[in-house]
CSV table of C-alpha atoms in Angstrom, one decimal:
chain,number,residue,atom,x,y,z
L,396,MET,CA,44.0,-3.0,95.0
L,397,LYS,CA,42.6,0.2,93.7
L,398,ARG,CA,44.5,3.3,94.2
L,399,PRO,CA,43.3,6.9,93.9
L,400,SER,CA,45.1,8.3,91.1
L,401,SER,CA,47.5,11.4,92.1
L,402,SER,CA,48.1,12.4,89.0
L,403,SER,CA,47.4,15.6,86.8
L,404,SER,CA,44.1,13.9,85.0
L,405,ASN,CA,42.8,12.9,87.8
L,406,SER,CA,40.8,15.7,89.6
L,407,CYS,CA,37.4,13.9,90.0
L,408,GLY,CA,36.9,10.6,91.6
L,409,SER,CA,33.5,10.3,92.5
L,410,LYS,CA,31.5,7.2,92.3
L,411,ASN,CA,30.3,5.9,89.0
L,412,ARG,CA,26.5,5.6,89.0
L,413,ASN,CA,25.8,4.8,85.1
L,414,GLY,CA,26.8,1.4,85.0
L,415,VAL,CA,29.8,2.4,83.3
L,416,LEU,CA,32.4,-0.5,83.5
L,417,CYS,CA,36.5,-0.2,82.0
L,418,HIS,CA,37.7,-3.2,80.2
L,419,HIS,CA,39.1,-5.1,83.0
L,420,ASN,CA,35.1,-5.3,83.8
L,421,LEU,CA,35.5,-2.8,86.8
L,422,THR,CA,33.8,0.3,87.2
L,423,ALA,CA,34.8,2.7,85.8
L,424,VAL,CA,35.6,6.1,88.2
L,425,LEU,CA,34.3,9.6,87.1
L,426,ARG,CA,37.1,11.6,86.9
L,427,THR,CA,38.2,15.7,85.3
L,428,ALA,CA,40.6,16.4,82.5
L,429,LYS,CA,43.4,18.5,83.4
L,430,LYS,CA,45.3,18.9,80.4
L,431,GLY,CA,44.6,17.8,76.2
L,432,PRO,CA,42.3,18.1,74.2
L,433,HIS,CA,39.3,17.1,76.8
L,434,VAL,CA,40.3,19.9,79.9
L,435,GLY,CA,37.8,20.5,81.8
L,436,MET,CA,35.5,17.9,80.6
L,437,LYS,CA,34.3,14.6,82.7
L,438,PHE,CA,35.2,11.4,81.3
L,439,TYR,CA,35.1,7.8,82.9
L,440,GLY,CA,38.7,5.9,83.1
L,441,CYS,CA,39.8,2.6,84.4
L,442,SER,CA,39.7,2.3,88.4
L,443,LEU,CA,43.6,1.1,88.3
L,444,TRP,CA,44.8,3.4,86.1
L,445,PRO,CA,47.8,4.6,86.5
L,446,GLN,CA,49.6,1.3,87.5
L,447,ASN,CA,47.2,-0.8,86.2
L,448,GLY,CA,44.4,1.0,84.0
L,449,CYS,CA,43.6,-0.7,80.3
L,450,GLY,CA,43.4,2.8,78.8
L,451,PHE,CA,39.5,2.7,79.1
L,452,PHE,CA,38.3,6.5,78.5
L,453,GLN,CA,34.5,7.6,77.5
L,454,LEU,CA,33.2,11.2,77.9
L,455,GLU,CA,30.5,11.1,80.9
L,456,GLU,CA,28.6,13.3,77.6
L,457,MET,CA,28.6,10.4,75.0
L,458,GLN,CA,27.3,8.1,77.3
L,459,ALA,CA,24.9,10.5,78.2
L,460,VAL,CA,23.4,11.3,74.9
L,461,SER,CA,23.6,7.4,73.6
L,462,ALA,CA,21.5,6.8,76.2
L,463,SER,CA,18.6,10.1,75.5
L,464,SER,CA,19.3,10.2,71.7
L,465,MET,CA,16.7,7.8,70.1
L,466,PRO,CA,16.0,8.4,66.4
L,467,SER,CA,12.3,9.4,66.9
L,468,ASP,CA,13.4,12.5,68.8
L,469,ILE,CA,16.3,12.9,66.2
L,470,GLU,CA,13.3,12.9,63.4
L,471,THR,CA,11.2,15.2,65.4
L,472,GLN,CA,13.7,17.9,66.0
L,473,ILE,CA,14.6,18.0,62.8
L,474,GLN,CA,11.5,18.5,61.3
L,475,LYS,CA,11.0,21.4,64.2
L,476,TYR,CA,14.0,22.7,62.9
L,477,GLU,CA,13.0,22.4,59.2
L,478,ALA,CA,9.3,24.4,60.2
L,479,LYS,CA,11.6,26.9,61.5
L,480,LEU,CA,14.1,27.3,59.0
L,481,LYS,CA,10.8,27.4,56.5
L,482,LYS,CA,9.3,30.2,58.8
L,483,LEU,CA,12.6,32.4,58.6
L,484,LYS,CA,13.4,32.0,54.5
L,485,THR,CA,9.0,33.7,54.8
L,486,LYS,CA,10.3,36.3,57.1
L,487,ASN,CA,13.9,37.4,54.4
L,488,GLU,CA,11.6,37.4,51.6
L,489,GLN,CA,8.7,39.9,53.2
L,490,LEU,CA,12.0,41.9,54.7
L,491,LYS,CA,13.6,41.5,51.0
L,492,LEU,CA,9.9,43.2,49.7
L,493,GLU,CA,10.1,45.5,52.3
L,494,VAL,CA,13.4,46.9,51.9
L,495,SER,CA,12.9,47.3,48.3
L,496,MET,CA,9.5,49.0,48.4
L,497,LEU,CA,11.9,51.4,51.2
L,498,LYS,CA,14.7,51.6,48.7
L,499,VAL,CA,11.6,52.5,45.9
L,500,LYS,CA,10.6,55.5,48.8
L,501,VAL,CA,14.0,56.7,48.6
L,502,ASP,CA,14.6,57.2,45.1
L,503,LYS,CA,11.1,58.9,44.3
L,504,HIS,CA,12.0,61.2,47.7
L,505,PRO,CA,12.0,64.9,46.6
L,506,LYS,CA,15.3,66.3,47.0
L,507,GLY,CA,16.1,67.6,43.6
L,508,GLU,CA,12.6,69.1,44.8
L,509,LYS,CA,13.1,71.2,47.3
L,510,ILE,CA,16.6,72.3,45.8
L,511,VAL,CA,14.7,73.8,43.4
L,512,MET,CA,12.3,75.0,45.0
L,513,PHE,CA,15.1,76.7,47.5
L,514,GLY,CA,16.2,78.3,44.4
L,515,LEU,CA,13.3,79.8,42.9
L,516,ILE,CA,11.9,81.6,46.3
L,517,LEU,CA,15.6,83.0,47.1
L,518,SER,CA,16.0,84.3,43.0
L,519,TRP,CA,12.8,85.6,44.0
L,520,ILE,CA,14.0,87.1,46.9
L,521,ILE,CA,16.8,89.0,45.3
L,522,PHE,CA,14.7,90.1,42.6
L,523,ALA,CA,12.0,91.5,44.9
L,524,PHE,CA,15.1,93.4,46.8
L,525,SER,CA,16.3,94.2,43.7
L,526,TRP,CA,12.6,95.6,42.1
L,527,MET,CA,12.3,97.7,46.4
L,528,VAL,CA,16.0,99.1,45.8
L,529,LYS,CA,15.1,100.7,42.2
L,530,SER,CA,11.6,102.0,42.9
């Protein structure tokens, strides 16, 4: 006899539509973990739990991943990520070159020349003023 679980680990007693079977060869029940390391995650558990449960546990996402992850899909994803990585490395090199060019421009910027020019103009003004006062 199947009894719905009222334990804190069972908040969802929905029917299993994926055909997941427990160790009793019964349709596993989809539940949501309320405590432990899988809090909030959906999992399949034995429908006889907690009284006569067989200890069956399978995360819902494991079912989806195993069904959808074909080796060719993984290889395609790896190739896409490798191409993206290559583009990012190229962009990184371009940015490094641009930064080095900007550093050269900053180093060549005439900061010192401006100070010298300001001092020179100021000295001419002082010279002209003192010359006008003496005349």
